[in-house]
mmCIF file of C-alpha atoms in Angstrom:
data_model
loop_
_atom_site.group_PDB
_atom_site.id
_atom_site.type_symbol
_atom_site.label_atom_id
_atom_site.label_comp_id
_atom_site.label_asym_id
_atom_site.label_seq_id
_atom_site.Cartn_x
_atom_site.Cartn_y
_atom_site.Cartn_z
ATOM 1 C CA MET D 1 -22.306 36.638 -103.571
ATOM 2 C CA THR D 2 -19.758 35.281 -101.113
ATOM 3 C CA ALA D 3 -19.878 31.529 -100.618
ATOM 4 C CA VAL D 4 -20.670 30.403 -97.109
ATOM 5 C CA ASP D 5 -18.657 27.565 -95.621
ATOM 6 C CA PRO D 6 -21.202 25.081 -94.217
ATOM 7 C CA ARG D 7 -18.874 24.526 -91.278
ATOM 8 C CA ALA D 8 -19.508 28.092 -90.202
ATOM 9 C CA GLU D 9 -23.174 27.237 -89.808
ATOM 10 C CA LEU D 10 -22.643 24.252 -87.520
ATOM 11 C CA GLY D 11 -24.713 24.774 -84.437
ATOM 12 C CA ALA D 12 -26.783 27.448 -86.206
ATOM 13 C CA HIS D 13 -29.644 25.048 -86.838
ATOM 14 C CA PRO D 14 -32.455 24.506 -84.358
ATOM 15 C CA THR D 15 -31.617 21.856 -81.813
ATOM 16 C CA ALA D 16 -33.812 19.046 -80.639
ATOM 17 C CA GLN D 17 -34.961 21.150 -77.690
ATOM 18 C CA GLY D 18 -38.710 21.420 -77.759
ATOM 19 C CA ARG D 19 -39.108 18.520 -80.188
ATOM 20 C CA GLY D 20 -40.933 15.317 -79.287
ATOM 21 C CA TRP D 21 -39.114 12.416 -77.701
ATOM 22 C CA ARG D 22 -39.523 10.314 -80.832
ATOM 23 C CA PHE D 23 -37.651 12.906 -82.844
ATOM 24 C CA VAL D 24 -34.862 13.023 -80.266
ATOM 25 C CA VAL D 25 -34.557 9.228 -80.173
ATOM 26 C CA GLY D 26 -34.523 9.160 -83.951
ATOM 27 C CA GLN D 27 -31.630 11.615 -84.058
ATOM 28 C CA TYR D 28 -29.537 9.513 -81.676
ATOM 29 C CA VAL D 29 -30.369 6.374 -83.652
ATOM 30 C CA ALA D 30 -29.265 8.160 -86.836
ATOM 31 C CA LEU D 31 -25.863 8.801 -85.240
ATOM 32 C CA THR D 32 -25.339 5.030 -84.934
ATOM 33 C CA LYS D 33 -25.785 4.431 -88.723
ATOM 34 C CA PRO D 34 -28.235 1.524 -88.409
ATOM 35 C CA ARG D 35 -27.749 0.296 -91.986
ATOM 36 C CA ILE D 36 -24.072 -0.336 -91.347
ATOM 37 C CA ILE D 37 -24.942 -2.195 -88.137
ATOM 38 C CA GLU D 38 -27.359 -4.406 -90.088
ATOM 39 C CA LEU D 39 -24.504 -5.555 -92.330
ATOM 40 C CA LEU D 40 -22.376 -6.355 -89.298
ATOM 41 C CA LEU D 41 -25.136 -8.474 -87.781
ATOM 42 C CA ILE D 42 -25.632 -10.312 -91.075
ATOM 43 C CA THR D 43 -22.082 -11.618 -90.731
ATOM 44 C CA THR D 44 -22.123 -12.338 -86.994
ATOM 45 C CA VAL D 45 -25.026 -14.769 -86.565
ATOM 46 C CA PRO D 46 -24.228 -17.205 -89.412
ATOM 47 C CA VAL D 47 -20.675 -17.604 -88.125
ATOM 48 C CA MET D 48 -22.097 -18.589 -84.766
ATOM 49 C CA PHE D 49 -24.121 -21.336 -86.473
ATOM 50 C CA LEU D 50 -21.000 -22.518 -88.275
ATOM 51 C CA ALA D 51 -18.911 -22.502 -85.097
ATOM 52 C CA ALA D 52 -21.604 -24.467 -83.254
ATOM 53 C CA ARG D 53 -22.175 -26.800 -86.233
ATOM 54 C CA GLY D 54 -25.839 -26.337 -85.486
ATOM 55 C CA ILE D 55 -28.028 -23.954 -83.546
ATOM 56 C CA PRO D 56 -26.163 -22.079 -80.796
ATOM 57 C CA SER D 57 -27.824 -21.010 -77.572
ATOM 58 C CA LEU D 58 -30.418 -18.378 -78.444
ATOM 59 C CA TRP D 59 -29.458 -16.471 -75.296
ATOM 60 C CA LEU D 60 -25.845 -16.456 -76.441
ATOM 61 C CA VAL D 61 -26.893 -15.172 -79.872
ATOM 62 C CA LEU D 62 -28.999 -12.433 -78.304
ATOM 63 C CA ALA D 63 -26.231 -11.319 -75.936
ATOM 64 C CA THR D 64 -23.699 -11.291 -78.782
ATOM 65 C CA LEU D 65 -26.002 -9.249 -80.997
ATOM 66 C CA VAL D 66 -26.820 -6.744 -78.264
ATOM 67 C CA GLY D 67 -23.169 -6.293 -77.330
ATOM 68 C CA GLY D 68 -22.084 -6.075 -80.948
ATOM 69 C CA THR D 69 -24.816 -3.574 -81.766
ATOM 70 C CA PHE D 70 -23.819 -1.322 -78.861
ATOM 71 C CA SER D 71 -20.147 -1.488 -79.869
ATOM 72 C CA ALA D 72 -20.803 -0.665 -83.526
ATOM 73 C CA ALA D 73 -23.216 2.091 -82.550
ATOM 74 C CA ALA D 74 -20.579 3.665 -80.305
ATOM 75 C CA ALA D 75 -17.960 3.548 -83.063
ATOM 76 C CA ASN D 76 -20.326 5.021 -85.651
ATOM 77 C CA THR D 77 -21.368 7.798 -83.274
ATOM 78 C CA LEU D 78 -17.771 8.853 -82.647
ATOM 79 C CA ASN D 79 -17.157 8.680 -86.380
ATOM 80 C CA CYS D 80 -19.953 11.229 -86.785
ATOM 81 C CA VAL D 81 -18.293 13.401 -84.136
ATOM 82 C CA ILE D 82 -14.902 13.257 -85.865
ATOM 83 C CA ASP D 83 -16.349 13.793 -89.354
ATOM 84 C CA ARG D 84 -18.876 16.517 -88.528
ATOM 85 C CA ASP D 85 -16.873 19.168 -90.385
ATOM 86 C CA ILE D 86 -16.603 17.208 -93.638
ATOM 87 C CA ASP D 87 -20.159 15.885 -93.281
ATOM 88 C CA ALA D 88 -21.291 19.510 -93.489
ATOM 89 C CA LEU D 89 -19.594 19.843 -96.871
ATOM 90 C CA MET D 90 -21.194 16.788 -98.497
ATOM 91 C CA ASN D 91 -24.785 16.658 -99.747
ATOM 92 C CA ARG D 92 -25.087 12.993 -98.771
ATOM 93 C CA THR D 93 -24.297 13.677 -95.105
ATOM 94 C CA ALA D 94 -25.425 17.277 -94.642
ATOM 95 C CA THR D 95 -28.518 16.271 -92.677
ATOM 96 C CA ARG D 96 -26.721 14.229 -90.024
ATOM 97 C CA PRO D 97 -27.638 15.272 -86.464
ATOM 98 C CA LEU D 98 -24.270 16.801 -85.571
ATOM 99 C CA VAL D 99 -24.319 18.894 -88.737
ATOM 100 C CA THR D 100 -27.854 20.198 -88.235
ATOM 101 C CA GLY D 101 -27.245 20.750 -84.528
ATOM 102 C CA THR D 102 -30.121 18.547 -83.349
ATOM 103 C CA VAL D 103 -27.618 16.659 -81.173
ATOM 104 C CA SER D 104 -24.693 18.424 -79.501
ATOM 105 C CA THR D 105 -21.136 17.160 -79.825
ATOM 106 C CA ARG D 106 -20.909 16.764 -76.054
ATOM 107 C CA ASN D 107 -24.051 14.639 -75.864
ATOM 108 C CA ALA D 108 -22.906 12.497 -78.796
ATOM 109 C CA VAL D 109 -19.573 11.768 -77.088
ATOM 110 C CA ILE D 110 -21.325 10.859 -73.830
ATOM 111 C CA PHE D 111 -23.744 8.638 -75.776
ATOM 112 C CA ALA D 112 -20.834 6.817 -77.439
ATOM 113 C CA ILE D 113 -19.000 6.294 -74.143
ATOM 114 C CA VAL D 114 -22.111 4.828 -72.526
ATOM 115 C CA LEU D 115 -22.655 2.528 -75.501
ATOM 116 C CA ILE D 116 -19.115 1.157 -75.600
ATOM 117 C CA GLY D 117 -19.215 0.644 -71.832
ATOM 118 C CA LEU D 118 -22.453 -1.325 -72.119
ATOM 119 C CA ALA D 119 -21.089 -3.295 -75.070
ATOM 120 C CA THR D 120 -18.017 -4.361 -73.127
ATOM 121 C CA LEU D 121 -20.035 -5.375 -70.076
ATOM 122 C CA VAL D 122 -22.646 -7.298 -72.049
ATOM 123 C CA LEU D 123 -20.069 -9.221 -74.081
ATOM 124 C CA GLY D 124 -17.690 -9.794 -71.172
ATOM 125 C CA VAL D 125 -20.290 -10.893 -68.628
ATOM 126 C CA PHE D 126 -22.834 -12.720 -70.812
ATOM 127 C CA VAL D 127 -20.643 -14.017 -73.667
ATOM 128 C CA ASN D 128 -16.921 -14.168 -72.863
ATOM 129 C CA TRP D 129 -14.053 -11.749 -72.423
ATOM 130 C CA LEU D 130 -12.317 -12.727 -75.652
ATOM 131 C CA SER D 131 -15.344 -11.464 -77.547
ATOM 132 C CA ALA D 132 -15.385 -8.313 -75.441
ATOM 133 C CA TRP D 133 -11.714 -7.582 -76.215
ATOM 134 C CA LEU D 134 -12.228 -8.235 -79.922
ATOM 135 C CA SER D 135 -15.150 -5.811 -79.881
ATOM 136 C CA LEU D 136 -13.024 -3.164 -78.169
ATOM 137 C CA ALA D 137 -10.291 -3.718 -80.757
ATOM 138 C CA ALA D 138 -12.790 -3.172 -83.591
ATOM 139 C CA PHE D 139 -14.075 -0.024 -81.877
ATOM 140 C CA GLY D 140 -10.562 1.352 -81.377
ATOM 141 C CA PHE D 141 -9.507 0.570 -84.942
ATOM 142 C CA TYR D 142 -12.543 2.183 -86.538
ATOM 143 C CA VAL D 143 -12.391 5.318 -84.424
ATOM 144 C CA GLY D 144 -8.655 5.753 -83.903
ATOM 145 C CA ILE D 145 -7.115 4.298 -87.049
ATOM 146 C CA TYR D 146 -9.752 4.742 -89.776
ATOM 147 C CA SER D 147 -11.637 7.879 -88.679
ATOM 148 C CA VAL D 148 -8.698 9.835 -87.243
ATOM 149 C CA VAL D 149 -5.657 8.643 -89.203
ATOM 150 C CA LEU D 150 -6.604 7.040 -92.530
ATOM 151 C CA LYS D 151 -9.761 8.617 -93.901
ATOM 152 C CA ARG D 152 -8.361 12.073 -94.670
ATOM 153 C CA ARG D 153 -4.833 11.012 -95.560
ATOM 154 C CA THR D 154 -4.786 8.088 -97.998
ATOM 155 C CA THR D 155 -6.663 6.546 -100.900
ATOM 156 C CA GLN D 156 -6.243 3.227 -99.073
ATOM 157 C CA ASN D 157 -8.491 4.436 -96.236
ATOM 158 C CA ILE D 158 -11.314 2.041 -97.082
ATOM 159 C CA VAL D 159 -9.001 -0.922 -97.647
ATOM 160 C CA TRP D 160 -7.357 -0.846 -94.227
ATOM 161 C CA GLY D 161 -10.230 0.841 -92.437
ATOM 162 C CA GLY D 162 -12.326 -2.169 -93.438
ATOM 163 C CA VAL D 163 -10.513 -4.266 -90.834
ATOM 164 C CA ALA D 164 -12.971 -3.030 -88.220
ATOM 165 C CA GLY D 165 -15.883 -4.288 -90.308
ATOM 166 C CA CYS D 166 -14.284 -7.745 -90.491
ATOM 167 C CA MET D 167 -14.197 -8.188 -86.725
ATOM 168 C CA PRO D 168 -17.821 -9.373 -86.206
ATOM 169 C CA VAL D 169 -16.988 -12.765 -87.748
ATOM 170 C CA LEU D 170 -14.208 -13.235 -85.221
ATOM 171 C CA ILE D 171 -16.537 -12.116 -82.428
ATOM 172 C CA GLY D 172 -19.265 -14.493 -83.588
ATOM 173 C CA TRP D 173 -16.865 -17.432 -83.666
ATOM 174 C CA SER D 174 -15.268 -16.588 -80.328
ATOM 175 C CA ALA D 175 -18.708 -16.183 -78.721
ATOM 176 C CA VAL D 176 -19.381 -19.875 -79.354
ATOM 177 C CA THR D 177 -15.907 -21.406 -78.974
ATOM 178 C CA ASN D 178 -13.964 -18.861 -76.875
ATOM 179 C CA THR D 179 -11.261 -19.185 -79.573
ATOM 180 C CA VAL D 180 -10.701 -17.853 -83.096
ATOM 181 C CA GLY D 181 -10.471 -20.695 -85.645
ATOM 182 C CA TRP D 182 -9.269 -20.794 -89.239
ATOM 183 C CA PRO D 183 -12.802 -20.684 -90.745
ATOM 184 C CA ALA D 184 -13.349 -17.378 -88.939
ATOM 185 C CA TRP D 185 -10.093 -15.977 -90.326
ATOM 186 C CA ILE D 186 -11.069 -16.991 -93.866
ATOM 187 C CA LEU D 187 -14.408 -15.192 -93.521
ATOM 188 C CA PHE D 188 -12.526 -12.241 -92.020
ATOM 189 C CA LEU D 189 -10.511 -12.070 -95.260
ATOM 190 C CA VAL D 190 -13.634 -12.438 -97.392
ATOM 191 C CA ILE D 191 -15.084 -9.291 -95.810
ATOM 192 C CA PHE D 192 -11.707 -7.537 -95.967
ATOM 193 C CA PHE D 193 -11.544 -8.101 -99.741
ATOM 194 C CA TRP D 194 -15.284 -7.345 -100.107
ATOM 195 C CA THR D 195 -15.060 -3.871 -98.559
ATOM 196 C CA PRO D 196 -13.273 -2.021 -101.433
ATOM 197 C CA PRO D 197 -15.566 -3.286 -104.234
ATOM 198 C CA HIS D 198 -18.513 -2.535 -101.944
ATOM 199 C CA TYR D 199 -17.503 1.006 -101.035
ATOM 200 C CA TRP D 200 -15.633 2.305 -104.080
ATOM 201 C CA PRO D 201 -18.741 2.243 -106.323
ATOM 202 C CA LEU D 202 -20.466 4.398 -103.683
ATOM 203 C CA SER D 203 -17.434 6.719 -103.753
ATOM 204 C CA MET D 204 -17.711 6.875 -107.543
ATOM 205 C CA LYS D 205 -21.333 7.946 -107.252
ATOM 206 C CA PHE D 206 -20.508 10.640 -104.688
ATOM 207 C CA LYS D 207 -17.105 11.610 -106.051
ATOM 208 C CA ASP D 208 -17.944 15.319 -106.069
ATOM 209 C CA ASP D 209 -19.022 15.213 -102.441
ATOM 210 C CA TYR D 210 -15.745 13.662 -101.327
ATOM 211 C CA ALA D 211 -13.765 16.072 -103.492
ATOM 212 C CA ALA D 212 -15.583 19.039 -101.925
ATOM 213 C CA ALA D 213 -14.655 17.751 -98.476
ATOM 214 C CA SER D 214 -11.031 17.022 -99.531
ATOM 215 C CA VAL D 215 -11.387 13.332 -98.641
ATOM 216 C CA PRO D 216 -8.955 11.359 -100.874
ATOM 217 C CA MET D 217 -11.210 8.472 -101.790
ATOM 218 C CA LEU D 218 -9.721 6.540 -104.691
ATOM 219 C CA PRO D 219 -12.318 7.770 -107.256
ATOM 220 C CA VAL D 220 -11.421 11.358 -106.328
ATOM 221 C CA VAL D 221 -7.736 11.064 -107.174
ATOM 222 C CA GLU D 222 -7.775 8.388 -109.902
ATOM 223 C CA ARG D 223 -9.616 7.886 -113.187
ATOM 224 C CA PHE D 224 -12.623 5.588 -113.013
ATOM 225 C CA VAL D 225 -10.864 2.994 -115.152
ATOM 226 C CA VAL D 226 -8.142 2.752 -112.498
ATOM 227 C CA VAL D 227 -10.770 2.445 -109.761
ATOM 228 C CA SER D 228 -12.618 -0.280 -111.658
ATOM 229 C CA ARG D 229 -9.349 -2.163 -112.127
ATOM 230 C CA HIS D 230 -8.805 -2.103 -108.345
ATOM 231 C CA ILE D 231 -12.409 -3.253 -107.862
ATOM 232 C CA LEU D 232 -11.769 -6.232 -110.122
ATOM 233 C CA PHE D 233 -8.623 -7.154 -108.213
ATOM 234 C CA TYR D 234 -10.348 -7.217 -104.833
ATOM 235 C CA SER D 235 -13.442 -8.913 -106.231
ATOM 236 C CA TRP D 236 -11.417 -11.849 -107.525
ATOM 237 C CA LEU D 237 -9.536 -12.123 -104.230
ATOM 238 C CA MET D 238 -12.857 -12.104 -102.359
ATOM 239 C CA VAL D 239 -14.449 -14.873 -104.440
ATOM 240 C CA LEU D 240 -11.349 -17.103 -104.388
ATOM 241 C CA THR D 241 -11.008 -16.662 -100.625
ATOM 242 C CA SER D 242 -14.676 -17.557 -100.118
ATOM 243 C CA LEU D 243 -14.046 -20.865 -101.911
ATOM 244 C CA ALA D 244 -11.147 -21.636 -99.557
ATOM 245 C CA LEU D 245 -13.713 -22.083 -96.763
ATOM 246 C CA ILE D 246 -15.032 -25.248 -98.443
ATOM 247 C CA PRO D 247 -12.074 -27.488 -97.558
ATOM 248 C CA VAL D 248 -11.086 -25.672 -94.357
ATOM 249 C CA ALA D 249 -14.437 -25.574 -92.489
ATOM 250 C CA PRO D 250 -15.351 -28.003 -94.210
ATOM 251 C CA MET D 251 -18.476 -26.886 -96.054
ATOM 252 C CA GLY D 252 -20.973 -28.868 -98.101
ATOM 253 C CA TRP D 253 -22.784 -28.354 -101.386
ATOM 254 C CA VAL D 254 -25.147 -25.665 -100.090
ATOM 255 C CA TYR D 255 -22.313 -23.291 -99.352
ATOM 256 C CA ALA D 256 -20.350 -24.400 -102.434
ATOM 257 C CA VAL D 257 -23.248 -23.616 -104.768
ATOM 258 C CA GLY D 258 -24.143 -20.395 -102.952
ATOM 259 C CA SER D 259 -20.579 -19.062 -103.013
ATOM 260 C CA LEU D 260 -20.014 -20.028 -106.657
ATOM 261 C CA VAL D 261 -23.267 -18.562 -107.975
ATOM 262 C CA SER D 262 -23.239 -15.358 -105.933
ATOM 263 C CA GLY D 263 -19.507 -14.914 -106.498
ATOM 264 C CA GLY D 264 -19.886 -15.453 -110.229
ATOM 265 C CA LEU D 265 -22.597 -12.793 -110.410
ATOM 266 C CA PHE D 266 -20.452 -10.422 -108.371
ATOM 267 C CA LEU D 267 -17.549 -10.873 -110.785
ATOM 268 C CA ALA D 268 -19.864 -10.350 -113.738
ATOM 269 C CA GLU D 269 -21.037 -7.034 -112.266
ATOM 270 C CA ALA D 270 -17.461 -5.962 -111.497
ATOM 271 C CA HIS D 271 -16.364 -6.792 -115.046
ATOM 272 C CA ARG D 272 -19.389 -4.935 -116.425
ATOM 273 C CA LEU D 273 -18.396 -1.813 -114.501
ATOM 274 C CA HIS D 274 -14.780 -2.114 -115.647
ATOM 275 C CA HIS D 275 -15.877 -2.595 -119.251
ATOM 276 C CA HIS D 276 -17.899 0.618 -119.217
ATOM 277 C CA ALA D 277 -15.064 2.462 -117.474
ATOM 278 C CA VAL D 278 -12.596 1.372 -120.170
ATOM 279 C CA LEU D 279 -14.992 2.558 -122.872
ATOM 280 C CA GLY D 280 -15.601 5.817 -121.045
ATOM 281 C CA SER D 281 -19.293 4.989 -121.017
ATOM 282 C CA PRO D 282 -21.685 7.141 -118.948
ATOM 283 C CA HIS D 283 -22.707 3.860 -117.277
ATOM 284 C CA ALA D 284 -19.478 3.894 -115.252
ATOM 285 C CA VAL D 285 -20.166 7.455 -114.129
ATOM 286 C CA LEU D 286 -23.902 7.266 -113.568
ATOM 287 C CA LYS D 287 -24.580 3.684 -112.490
ATOM 288 C CA PRO D 288 -21.793 2.370 -110.242
ATOM 289 C CA MET D 289 -24.426 1.825 -107.551
ATOM 290 C CA ARG D 290 -25.577 -1.329 -109.325
ATOM 291 C CA LEU D 291 -22.464 -3.093 -108.034
ATOM 292 C CA PHE D 292 -22.809 -1.385 -104.631
ATOM 293 C CA HIS D 293 -26.327 -2.738 -104.161
ATOM 294 C CA TYR D 294 -25.425 -6.193 -105.435
ATOM 295 C CA SER D 295 -22.473 -6.346 -103.044
ATOM 296 C CA ILE D 296 -24.944 -6.245 -100.156
ATOM 297 C CA THR D 297 -26.974 -9.037 -101.729
ATOM 298 C CA TYR D 298 -23.785 -11.072 -102.237
ATOM 299 C CA LEU D 299 -22.760 -10.771 -98.605
ATOM 300 C CA THR D 300 -26.238 -11.736 -97.442
ATOM 301 C CA VAL D 301 -26.437 -14.785 -99.715
ATOM 302 C CA LEU D 302 -22.943 -15.962 -98.784
ATOM 303 C CA PHE D 303 -23.527 -15.773 -95.038
ATOM 304 C CA VAL D 304 -26.990 -17.287 -95.223
ATOM 305 C CA ALA D 305 -25.269 -20.228 -96.920
ATOM 306 C CA VAL D 306 -22.705 -20.267 -94.093
ATOM 307 C CA ALA D 307 -25.567 -20.718 -91.601
ATOM 308 C CA ILE D 308 -27.717 -23.144 -93.587
ATOM 309 C CA ASP D 309 -24.942 -25.520 -94.628
ATOM 310 C CA PRO D 310 -24.188 -26.976 -91.145
ATOM 311 C CA LEU D 311 -27.913 -27.037 -90.281
ATOM 312 C CA LEU D 312 -28.690 -29.140 -93.338
ATOM 313 C CA TYR D 313 -26.076 -31.752 -92.443
ATOM 314 C CA LEU D 314 -27.310 -31.745 -88.859
ATOM 315 C CA ALA D 315 -30.878 -32.359 -90.021
ATOM 316 C CA ILE D 316 -29.889 -35.053 -92.547
ATOM 317 C CA PRO D 317 -27.071 -37.188 -91.139
ATOM 318 C CA GLY D 318 -25.055 -38.973 -93.783
ATOM 319 C CA LEU D 319 -25.912 -36.446 -96.513
ATOM 320 C CA PRO D 320 -23.005 -36.536 -98.994
ATOM 321 C CA ARG D 321 -20.885 -33.420 -99.172
#
């Protein structure tokens, strides 16, 4: 039997025509990759608390979140447009709306343009124009640099493509101060170093998918022991950079304890994965997602500590640091 290229079947699936409005809305929401947006929002709000050294205007927080959500949604939608051919070749992404044909390419592009236009207006008018320009820069980098240039050409795609995912901390800080301070840059670097050990375990899990689509993720072209060594390198850089925030911000004991404990656990998981990779254990092949899932917990814990730390010292003046 002759193999059928899934790309040849694009558009052959039933469209959303005739389906209920909830289904249609759900398909457009799926294009925006809501889980990725959740991670971006987790990093935005705490930085606003840190920049304000307390509770920022709730209206400002809302406007920043709405604008940031629209911008990320636009970028993710265009990423789906650009990647629709390789998405059709991977089991993990084969049900995305542009692959199944439930949303047309034309409508997805229009949707993304409307979203990025709204994002720019919301941030520019209701927050400030520095935040709007930073949002546009993140959008352009993710779509133009990562999706178009890097993803299909280099094993370093995730490393440098992760710059776009670091931008929300700069946007959150600039929303409050209309500047970009050193604490924001440190947290930018934390996320930059976090991205490879977050994403490479996922790439290890779905190595065959990426290989089938000819996407040169690091686990596709290197042995797992090499990948785990890279994961260790970036994990240590991430944890050490997170500690640099303590004297620069400055931060108190809440953040210090949170970053040390969560960072220590992250390093333990990274070393565990490397240990199994060195031994050639099935654990490295079958269970890299343990580190992937913990990386999300780590980021959440770290940024919750970023938000709580200044609030605690606001609530208890004179509390020793």
